[in-house]
mmCIF file of C-alpha atoms in Angstrom:
data_model
loop_
_atom_site.group_PDB
_atom_site.id
_atom_site.type_symbol
_atom_site.label_atom_id
_atom_site.label_comp_id
_atom_site.label_asym_id
_atom_site.label_seq_id
_atom_site.Cartn_x
_atom_site.Cartn_y
_atom_site.Cartn_z
ATOM 1 C CA MET E 1 9.753 23.835 3.090
ATOM 2 C CA PRO E 2 7.922 23.920 -0.168
ATOM 3 C CA GLU E 3 9.930 23.975 -3.282
ATOM 4 C CA PRO E 4 11.163 27.289 -4.747
ATOM 5 C CA MET E 5 9.486 28.276 -7.876
ATOM 6 C CA PHE E 6 12.638 28.292 -10.154
ATOM 7 C CA LEU E 7 10.759 25.957 -12.538
ATOM 8 C CA THR E 8 9.992 26.947 -16.182
ATOM 9 C CA ASP E 9 6.445 26.245 -17.424
ATOM 10 C CA GLU E 10 7.630 23.063 -19.178
ATOM 11 C CA ASN E 11 9.462 21.857 -16.092
ATOM 12 C CA LEU E 12 6.416 22.710 -13.847
ATOM 13 C CA LEU E 13 4.313 20.553 -16.216
ATOM 14 C CA ALA E 14 6.864 17.720 -16.037
ATOM 15 C CA ALA E 15 6.829 17.888 -12.169
ATOM 16 C CA ILE E 16 2.934 17.429 -12.004
ATOM 17 C CA PRO E 17 2.883 13.583 -11.765
ATOM 18 C CA ALA E 18 5.400 13.754 -8.922
ATOM 19 C CA LEU E 19 3.362 16.475 -7.108
ATOM 20 C CA PHE E 20 0.443 14.145 -7.127
ATOM 21 C CA GLY E 21 1.951 10.820 -6.929
ATOM 22 C CA PHE E 22 0.458 9.481 -10.089
ATOM 23 C CA THR E 23 0.256 10.492 -13.790
ATOM 24 C CA PRO E 24 -3.105 12.489 -14.286
ATOM 25 C CA THR E 25 -5.285 12.396 -17.466
ATOM 26 C CA ASP E 26 -8.372 14.407 -18.242
ATOM 27 C CA SER E 27 -7.678 16.750 -15.464
ATOM 28 C CA LEU E 28 -7.536 20.392 -14.629
ATOM 29 C CA VAL E 29 -4.474 21.116 -12.380
ATOM 30 C CA ILE E 30 -3.996 24.420 -10.723
ATOM 31 C CA VAL E 31 -0.746 25.370 -8.948
ATOM 32 C CA ALA E 32 -0.622 28.310 -6.675
ATOM 33 C CA ALA E 33 2.645 30.306 -6.544
ATOM 34 C CA VAL E 34 2.971 31.746 -3.192
ATOM 35 C CA VAL E 35 5.250 34.505 -1.908
ATOM 36 C CA HIS E 36 6.998 33.747 1.441
ATOM 37 C CA THR E 37 8.145 35.812 4.023
ATOM 38 C CA ASP E 38 11.734 35.640 2.751
ATOM 39 C CA GLY E 39 10.534 37.091 -0.587
ATOM 40 C CA THR E 40 10.867 33.842 -2.421
ATOM 41 C CA VAL E 41 8.156 32.394 -4.550
ATOM 42 C CA ARG E 42 7.440 28.772 -3.814
ATOM 43 C CA LEU E 43 4.969 25.939 -4.793
ATOM 44 C CA GLY E 44 1.831 26.483 -2.722
ATOM 45 C CA ARG E 45 -1.430 24.257 -3.010
ATOM 46 C CA THR E 46 -1.625 22.082 -5.931
ATOM 47 C CA THR E 47 -5.019 20.818 -6.864
ATOM 48 C CA ARG E 48 -6.446 18.349 -9.344
ATOM 49 C CA PHE E 49 -9.921 18.450 -10.632
ATOM 50 C CA ASP E 50 -11.611 16.067 -13.009
ATOM 51 C CA LEU E 51 -11.725 18.001 -16.221
ATOM 52 C CA ASP E 52 -15.411 17.164 -17.117
ATOM 53 C CA LEU E 53 -16.537 18.413 -13.570
ATOM 54 C CA ALA E 54 -14.217 21.455 -13.586
ATOM 55 C CA LEU E 55 -15.236 23.006 -16.839
ATOM 56 C CA ARG E 56 -18.959 22.581 -15.914
ATOM 57 C CA LEU E 57 -18.932 23.799 -12.400
ATOM 58 C CA PHE E 58 -16.743 26.738 -12.459
ATOM 59 C CA ARG E 59 -18.064 28.320 -9.209
ATOM 60 C CA VAL E 60 -17.279 25.170 -7.286
ATOM 61 C CA ILE E 61 -13.625 25.439 -8.491
ATOM 62 C CA VAL E 62 -13.376 29.129 -7.592
ATOM 63 C CA ALA E 63 -15.054 28.721 -4.316
ATOM 64 C CA ASP E 64 -12.541 25.926 -3.423
ATOM 65 C CA LEU E 65 -9.559 28.025 -4.555
ATOM 66 C CA SER E 66 -10.948 31.194 -2.695
ATOM 67 C CA ARG E 67 -11.488 29.225 0.569
ATOM 68 C CA ALA E 68 -7.967 27.595 0.372
ATOM 69 C CA LEU E 69 -6.059 30.585 -0.830
ATOM 70 C CA GLY E 70 -7.937 33.523 -0.070
ATOM 71 C CA ASP E 71 -5.702 34.816 2.609
ATOM 72 C CA GLN E 72 -2.349 33.844 1.219
ATOM 73 C CA PRO E 73 -0.108 36.127 -0.779
ATOM 74 C CA ILE E 74 -0.521 34.506 -4.172
ATOM 75 C CA GLN E 75 1.823 35.719 -6.970
ATOM 76 C CA ARG E 76 -0.145 33.905 -9.651
ATOM 77 C CA LEU E 77 -2.061 30.749 -10.511
ATOM 78 C CA ILE E 78 -0.762 28.280 -13.120
ATOM 79 C CA GLY E 79 -3.282 26.005 -14.574
ATOM 80 C CA ALA E 80 -2.880 23.027 -16.696
ATOM 81 C CA VAL E 81 -5.388 21.301 -18.842
ATOM 82 C CA VAL E 82 -4.294 17.627 -19.230
ATOM 83 C CA HIS E 83 -6.435 16.275 -22.207
ATOM 84 C CA ASP E 84 -5.386 14.414 -25.190
ATOM 85 C CA THR E 85 -7.323 15.561 -28.308
ATOM 86 C CA SER E 86 -7.156 14.836 -31.925
ATOM 87 C CA ASP E 87 -8.278 18.293 -32.822
ATOM 88 C CA ALA E 88 -5.030 20.093 -34.214
ATOM 89 C CA THR E 89 -6.927 23.273 -35.024
ATOM 90 C CA ASP E 90 -7.244 24.722 -31.607
ATOM 91 C CA LEU E 91 -6.614 23.855 -28.011
ATOM 92 C CA PRO E 92 -9.296 22.137 -26.238
ATOM 93 C CA TYR E 93 -11.938 23.809 -23.897
ATOM 94 C CA ARG E 94 -10.785 27.410 -24.778
ATOM 95 C CA SER E 95 -14.099 29.069 -24.376
ATOM 96 C CA GLN E 96 -14.901 27.325 -21.141
ATOM 97 C CA LEU E 97 -11.336 28.328 -19.776
ATOM 98 C CA HIS E 98 -12.097 31.902 -20.709
ATOM 99 C CA GLN E 99 -15.123 31.784 -18.449
ATOM 100 C CA LEU E 100 -13.271 30.308 -15.613
ATOM 101 C CA VAL E 101 -10.400 32.860 -15.946
ATOM 102 C CA HIS E 102 -13.190 35.611 -15.860
ATOM 103 C CA GLN E 103 -14.554 34.239 -12.678
ATOM 104 C CA LEU E 104 -11.053 33.882 -11.080
ATOM 105 C CA HIS E 105 -10.476 37.505 -11.881
ATOM 106 C CA GLU E 106 -13.651 38.433 -10.144
ATOM 107 C CA SER E 107 -12.496 36.583 -7.053
ATOM 108 C CA GLY E 108 -9.239 38.348 -6.899
ATOM 109 C CA PHE E 109 -6.981 35.970 -8.704
ATOM 110 C CA THR E 110 -5.951 38.453 -11.343
ATOM 111 C CA ASN E 111 -2.543 36.929 -12.474
ATOM 112 C CA THR E 112 -3.328 33.583 -14.054
ATOM 113 C CA GLU E 113 -1.769 31.502 -16.921
ATOM 114 C CA PHE E 114 -3.316 28.416 -18.272
ATOM 115 C CA LEU E 115 -1.405 25.826 -20.259
ATOM 116 C CA HIS E 116 -2.401 22.621 -22.161
ATOM 117 C CA VAL E 117 -0.518 19.347 -22.219
ATOM 118 C CA PRO E 118 -1.970 16.308 -24.031
ATOM 119 C CA THR E 119 -0.070 13.685 -22.125
ATOM 120 C CA PHE E 120 2.925 13.395 -19.856
ATOM 121 C CA THR E 121 4.992 11.432 -22.618
ATOM 122 C CA PRO E 122 8.318 13.085 -23.121
ATOM 123 C CA GLY E 123 8.367 15.301 -26.133
ATOM 124 C CA ALA E 124 4.645 15.909 -26.001
ATOM 125 C CA THR E 125 3.871 19.541 -27.169
ATOM 126 C CA TRP E 126 2.478 21.710 -24.533
ATOM 127 C CA SER E 127 0.989 25.192 -25.488
ATOM 128 C CA CYS E 128 -0.408 28.315 -23.601
ATOM 129 C CA TYR E 129 -3.992 29.433 -24.032
ATOM 130 C CA HIS E 130 -2.943 33.130 -23.695
ATOM 131 C CA VAL E 131 0.052 33.547 -25.893
ATOM 132 C CA ASP E 132 0.091 31.537 -29.230
ATOM 133 C CA ASP E 133 3.705 31.269 -29.615
ATOM 134 C CA HIS E 134 4.413 30.242 -25.991
ATOM 135 C CA THR E 135 4.744 26.628 -26.543
ATOM 136 C CA GLY E 136 7.311 23.902 -26.313
ATOM 137 C CA THR E 137 8.216 20.280 -25.887
ATOM 138 C CA LEU E 138 7.682 18.292 -22.482
ATOM 139 C CA PRO E 139 10.927 17.075 -20.805
ATOM 140 C CA ASP E 140 10.881 13.620 -19.417
ATOM 141 C CA PRO E 141 8.872 13.758 -16.184
ATOM 142 C CA ALA E 142 10.725 10.615 -14.993
ATOM 143 C CA ILE E 143 13.917 12.860 -14.529
ATOM 144 C CA SER E 144 12.619 16.106 -13.560
ATOM 145 C CA PRO E 145 14.150 17.653 -10.551
ATOM 146 C CA VAL E 146 10.977 17.285 -8.534
ATOM 147 C CA THR E 147 10.545 13.720 -9.591
ATOM 148 C CA THR E 148 14.098 12.870 -8.825
ATOM 149 C CA GLU E 149 13.736 14.309 -5.339
ATOM 150 C CA ARG E 150 10.468 12.574 -4.458
ATOM 151 C CA VAL E 151 11.705 9.246 -5.694
ATOM 152 C CA ALA E 152 15.010 9.645 -3.830
ATOM 153 C CA ASN E 153 12.954 10.289 -0.563
ATOM 154 C CA GLY E 154 11.120 6.978 -1.154
ATOM 155 C CA ASN E 155 7.987 8.206 -2.904
ATOM 156 C CA ARG E 156 6.490 6.178 -5.729
ATOM 157 C CA ILE E 157 4.967 7.675 -8.838
ATOM 158 C CA TYR E 158 1.982 5.562 -9.930
ATOM 159 C CA SER E 159 1.047 5.361 -13.600
ATOM 160 C CA ASN E 160 -2.466 6.404 -13.134
ATOM 161 C CA ARG E 161 -4.898 7.517 -10.540
ATOM 162 C CA LYS E 162 -6.690 4.297 -10.246
ATOM 163 C CA THR E 163 -3.543 2.238 -9.183
ATOM 164 C CA PHE E 164 -2.516 5.181 -6.948
ATOM 165 C CA LEU E 165 -5.823 4.743 -5.051
ATOM 166 C CA THR E 166 -5.323 1.167 -4.386
ATOM 167 C CA GLN E 167 -3.024 2.245 -1.492
ATOM 168 C CA PHE E 168 -6.188 3.383 0.345
ATOM 169 C CA VAL E 169 -8.277 0.270 -0.051
ATOM 170 C CA PRO E 170 -8.552 -1.659 3.409
ATOM 171 C CA VAL E 171 -8.262 -5.390 3.522
ATOM 172 C CA PRO E 172 -11.376 -7.368 3.701
ATOM 173 C CA ALA E 173 -13.767 -6.935 6.833
ATOM 174 C CA ASP E 174 -13.285 -10.469 7.857
ATOM 175 C CA LEU E 175 -9.518 -9.943 8.102
ATOM 176 C CA ARG E 176 -9.811 -6.769 10.015
ATOM 177 C CA ASP E 177 -12.349 -8.585 12.355
ATOM 178 C CA ARG E 178 -9.527 -11.272 12.949
ATOM 179 C CA ILE E 179 -6.843 -8.482 13.608
ATOM 180 C CA ALA E 180 -9.332 -7.087 16.219
ATOM 181 C CA THR E 181 -9.741 -10.360 18.055
ATOM 182 C CA LEU E 182 -5.938 -10.571 18.255
ATOM 183 C CA ALA E 183 -5.284 -6.920 19.136
ATOM 184 C CA ASP E 184 -8.020 -6.418 21.751
ATOM 185 C CA PRO E 185 -6.432 -8.306 24.594
ATOM 186 C CA ILE E 186 -3.044 -6.885 23.850
ATOM 187 C CA THR E 187 -4.386 -3.438 23.855
ATOM 188 C CA GLU E 188 -5.876 -3.790 27.242
ATOM 189 C CA HIS E 189 -2.400 -4.695 28.459
ATOM 190 C CA VAL E 190 -0.761 -1.930 26.693
ATOM 191 C CA GLN E 191 -3.073 0.826 28.093
ATOM 192 C CA ALA E 192 -2.983 -0.635 31.648
ATOM 193 C CA GLU E 193 0.942 -0.569 31.389
ATOM 194 C CA GLU E 194 0.946 3.113 30.260
ATOM 195 C CA LEU E 195 -1.446 4.125 33.007
ATOM 196 C CA ALA E 196 0.686 2.129 35.590
ATOM 197 C CA GLY E 197 3.902 3.791 34.155
ATOM 198 C CA ASN E 198 5.291 0.490 33.359
ATOM 199 C CA PHE E 199 8.187 2.046 31.551
ATOM 200 C CA PRO E 200 10.342 -1.169 31.017
ATOM 201 C CA ARG E 201 7.416 -2.796 28.986
ATOM 202 C CA LEU E 202 6.737 0.366 26.992
ATOM 203 C CA ARG E 203 10.417 0.548 26.213
ATOM 204 C CA GLN E 204 10.137 -2.996 24.994
ATOM 205 C CA LEU E 205 7.276 -2.127 22.653
ATOM 206 C CA LEU E 206 9.136 0.984 21.553
ATOM 207 C CA GLN E 207 12.112 -1.248 20.510
ATOM 208 C CA LEU E 208 9.651 -3.511 18.585
ATOM 209 C CA LEU E 209 8.184 -0.617 16.705
ATOM 210 C CA ASP E 210 11.834 0.761 15.973
ATOM 211 C CA ASP E 211 12.809 -2.678 14.665
ATOM 212 C CA VAL E 212 9.767 -2.846 12.374
ATOM 213 C CA VAL E 213 10.598 0.596 10.938
ATOM 214 C CA THR E 214 13.980 -0.461 10.339
ATOM 215 C CA ALA E 215 12.757 -3.595 8.589
ATOM 216 C CA ALA E 216 10.487 -1.286 6.334
ATOM 217 C CA THR E 217 13.503 0.562 5.247
ATOM 218 C CA HIS E 218 14.555 -2.500 3.465
ATOM 219 C CA GLY E 219 11.032 -2.963 1.857
ATOM 220 C CA GLN E 220 9.914 -5.442 4.521
ATOM 221 C CA LEU E 221 6.474 -5.028 5.870
ATOM 222 C CA PRO E 222 4.789 -7.411 8.391
ATOM 223 C CA THR E 223 2.330 -10.000 7.018
ATOM 224 C CA ASP E 224 1.861 -12.192 10.141
ATOM 225 C CA HIS E 225 -1.553 -11.276 11.515
ATOM 226 C CA HIS E 226 -0.356 -11.765 15.243
ATOM 227 C CA GLU E 227 2.583 -9.288 14.497
ATOM 228 C CA ILE E 228 0.271 -6.765 12.747
ATOM 229 C CA ALA E 229 -2.105 -7.066 15.643
ATOM 230 C CA GLU E 230 0.630 -6.466 18.279
ATOM 231 C CA LEU E 231 1.931 -3.402 16.295
ATOM 232 C CA ILE E 232 -1.527 -1.727 16.106
ATOM 233 C CA ALA E 233 -2.223 -2.553 19.704
ATOM 234 C CA ALA E 234 1.293 -0.906 20.515
ATOM 235 C CA LEU E 235 0.248 2.356 18.925
ATOM 236 C CA THR E 236 -2.569 2.921 21.060
ATOM 237 C CA SER E 237 -0.092 3.994 23.553
ATOM 238 C CA PHE E 238 -0.215 7.780 23.184
ATOM 239 C CA LEU E 239 3.411 7.963 24.306
ATOM 240 C CA LEU E 240 4.491 5.412 21.740
ATOM 241 C CA ARG E 241 2.317 6.920 18.899
ATOM 242 C CA ASP E 242 3.543 10.441 19.491
ATOM 243 C CA ILE E 243 7.418 9.276 19.552
ATOM 244 C CA HIS E 244 6.657 7.714 16.185
ATOM 245 C CA LEU E 245 5.010 10.684 14.510
ATOM 246 C CA ILE E 246 8.431 11.405 12.986
ATOM 247 C CA GLN E 247 11.749 9.430 12.516
ATOM 248 C CA ASP E 248 15.315 10.793 12.733
ATOM 249 C CA THR E 249 16.184 10.290 9.103
ATOM 250 C CA GLU E 250 14.466 10.781 5.776
ATOM 251 C CA PRO E 251 14.637 6.970 4.789
ATOM 252 C CA ARG E 252 13.267 6.050 8.047
ATOM 253 C CA CYS E 253 10.495 8.721 7.577
ATOM 254 C CA ALA E 254 9.661 7.179 4.179
ATOM 255 C CA ALA E 255 9.712 3.553 5.712
ATOM 256 C CA ALA E 256 7.398 4.720 8.408
ATOM 257 C CA GLN E 257 4.923 6.135 6.163
ATOM 258 C CA SER E 258 4.552 2.925 4.202
ATOM 259 C CA LEU E 259 4.400 0.839 7.390
ATOM 260 C CA TRP E 260 1.681 3.041 9.017
ATOM 261 C CA LEU E 261 -0.338 2.993 5.832
ATOM 262 C CA HIS E 262 0.225 -0.852 5.644
ATOM 263 C CA LEU E 263 -1.198 -1.047 9.295
ATOM 264 C CA TRP E 264 -3.866 1.443 8.504
ATOM 265 C CA ARG E 265 -5.235 -0.893 5.923
ATOM 266 C CA TYR E 266 -5.589 -3.671 8.519
ATOM 267 C CA ALA E 267 -6.939 -1.574 11.327
ATOM 268 C CA PRO E 268 -10.360 -2.385 12.737
ATOM 269 C CA ALA E 269 -12.924 0.186 13.549
ATOM 270 C CA ARG E 270 -11.674 0.608 17.217
ATOM 271 C CA TYR E 271 -8.107 1.348 15.903
ATOM 272 C CA ALA E 272 -8.837 3.208 12.657
ATOM 273 C CA PRO E 273 -8.756 6.697 14.202
ATOM 274 C CA THR E 274 -5.374 6.313 15.918
ATOM 275 C CA MET E 275 -3.849 4.738 12.716
ATOM 276 C CA THR E 276 -5.551 7.376 10.622
ATOM 277 C CA ALA E 277 -3.891 10.328 12.548
ATOM 278 C CA LEU E 278 -0.410 8.620 12.785
ATOM 279 C CA ALA E 279 -0.295 7.890 8.956
ATOM 280 C CA ALA E 280 -1.647 11.282 8.109
ATOM 281 C CA VAL E 281 0.867 13.281 10.160
ATOM 282 C CA THR E 282 3.679 11.133 8.738
ATOM 283 C CA ALA E 283 2.647 11.746 5.272
ATOM 284 C CA TYR E 284 2.015 15.436 5.763
ATOM 285 C CA LEU E 285 5.521 15.919 7.301
ATOM 286 C CA ARG E 286 7.024 14.239 4.206
ATOM 287 C CA LYS E 287 5.452 17.005 2.136
ATOM 288 C CA ASP E 288 2.892 14.304 0.851
ATOM 289 C CA GLY E 289 -0.274 16.477 1.490
ATOM 290 C CA LYS E 290 -2.113 14.514 -1.034
ATOM 291 C CA VAL E 291 -1.717 11.226 0.815
ATOM 292 C CA ALA E 292 -2.349 12.887 4.041
ATOM 293 C CA GLY E 293 -5.610 14.163 2.799
ATOM 294 C CA LEU E 294 -6.814 10.875 1.226
ATOM 295 C CA ILE E 295 -6.111 9.250 4.536
ATOM 296 C CA ILE E 296 -8.059 11.873 6.380
ATOM 297 C CA GLN E 297 -11.010 11.455 3.970
ATOM 298 C CA HIS E 298 -11.276 7.930 5.427
ATOM 299 C CA ASP E 299 -11.373 9.046 8.919
ATOM 300 C CA PRO E 300 -14.494 7.475 10.724
ATOM 301 C CA ARG E 301 -14.149 9.350 13.945
ATOM 302 C CA PRO E 302 -11.985 12.312 13.813
ATOM 303 C CA THR E 303 -9.458 12.865 16.754
ATOM 304 C CA LYS E 304 -7.844 15.887 17.988
ATOM 305 C CA LEU E 305 -4.726 15.041 15.998
ATOM 306 C CA SER E 306 -6.485 14.323 12.605
ATOM 307 C CA ARG E 307 -8.460 17.549 12.770
ATOM 308 C CA LEU E 308 -5.221 19.265 13.309
ATOM 309 C CA VAL E 309 -4.033 17.711 10.017
ATOM 310 C CA ARG E 310 -7.165 18.759 8.268
ATOM 311 C CA ARG E 311 -6.345 22.397 9.362
ATOM 312 C CA TRP E 312 -2.680 21.936 8.244
ATOM 313 C CA ILE E 313 -4.009 20.775 4.728
ATOM 314 C CA ARG E 314 -6.489 23.458 4.489
ATOM 315 C CA GLU E 315 -4.206 26.317 5.491
ATOM 316 C CA ASP E 316 -1.189 24.937 3.651
ATOM 317 C CA VAL E 317 0.934 25.051 6.819
ATOM 318 C CA ASP E 318 4.703 25.215 6.276
ATOM 319 C CA PHE E 319 6.354 21.705 6.636
ATOM 320 C CA VAL E 320 9.556 23.160 8.190
ATOM 321 C CA ALA E 321 8.215 24.492 11.523
ATOM 322 C CA LEU E 322 5.954 21.616 11.990
ATOM 323 C CA HIS E 323 8.855 19.125 11.397
ATOM 324 C CA THR E 324 11.051 20.927 13.829
ATOM 325 C CA ASP E 325 8.412 21.157 16.632
ATOM 326 C CA ILE E 326 7.174 17.612 16.322
ATOM 327 C CA ALA E 327 10.778 16.317 15.925
ATOM 328 C CA ASP E 328 11.679 18.207 19.385
ATOM 329 C CA VAL E 329 8.596 16.549 20.984
ATOM 330 C CA ALA E 330 9.154 13.146 19.733
ATOM 331 C CA GLN E 331 12.815 13.268 20.833
ATOM 332 C CA HIS E 332 11.915 14.583 24.303
ATOM 333 C CA LEU E 333 9.407 11.764 24.683
ATOM 334 C CA ARG E 334 11.922 9.150 23.634
ATOM 335 C CA THR E 335 14.488 10.383 25.920
ATOM 336 C CA ALA E 336 12.371 10.510 28.862
ATOM 337 C CA LEU E 337 11.028 6.989 28.359
ATOM 338 C CA THR E 338 14.654 5.594 27.888
ATOM 339 C CA GLU E 339 15.829 7.415 31.124
ATOM 340 C CA SER E 340 12.827 6.240 33.036
ATOM 341 C CA THR E 341 13.523 2.709 31.837
ATOM 342 C CA GLU E 342 17.124 2.854 32.906
ATOM 343 C CA SER E 343 16.513 4.394 36.302
#
């Protein structure tokens, strides 16, 4: 479930790097505080825009927020201008923000607050655009409650956006072609075995995938091309893929996310849609919607499952219900496969 909004403004600012997975600069960040059915106010959609673009294209920003949040019970929007300026006489971009706030109000977002933080350095002075004496010093983002939780769950906070995005760069095309050559004949066997109901062989492949996830919990990701090809081919089995949409513990979920993203980078065109869907679902179920969205953006041929992830992201679907439903299905499939193998 999204985190309760028990955060003060300064603690919310300190949480921003953890919410995105990297420390942003020259950005406009907008956080939605959403009222849930139990009456609590929780972190909703958190969006980052390049600052230069955001302050020139107000209508684009407002349209994006209206499309994503228009039917949600928004208590308020909290914005943060992240920009290091040498001008000590006034906060940066005040007049532009005034125009943005006006357009947000016209679109129904009447409760807004905009803050300024120059950097995410501990002790940096943050300020409010609306109330002059509403100011303070930034706590250390590295030890904020949200950061602590994310790191404990296996998420890494990158120092900048460029480094963060290196996760989503595929390996060179010639290497993916080599993986395709190795994976294609294995895939034909896997799919034939699934169609024939060869459960003993599928159980062997399930054990292989389980073992590789276990290795990933210790930071070990496969590098041998034959092994990578075999894993990618194994996941073309819809049964094995669906079993591995979720793991039974959070450390295994974190390890699986790293593993699927690793295999996704190696995936040839034929296998990219399957690996995209698997990696995106795993990320989303770990409350890592930013990563899920970036993976989906690279989707060459959307599948039914990846289109479903797009809808989850667009509608900010609650993690808890999804997590429970998918865990139940995955466990049912795993049990059915095990029992069929043993019979």
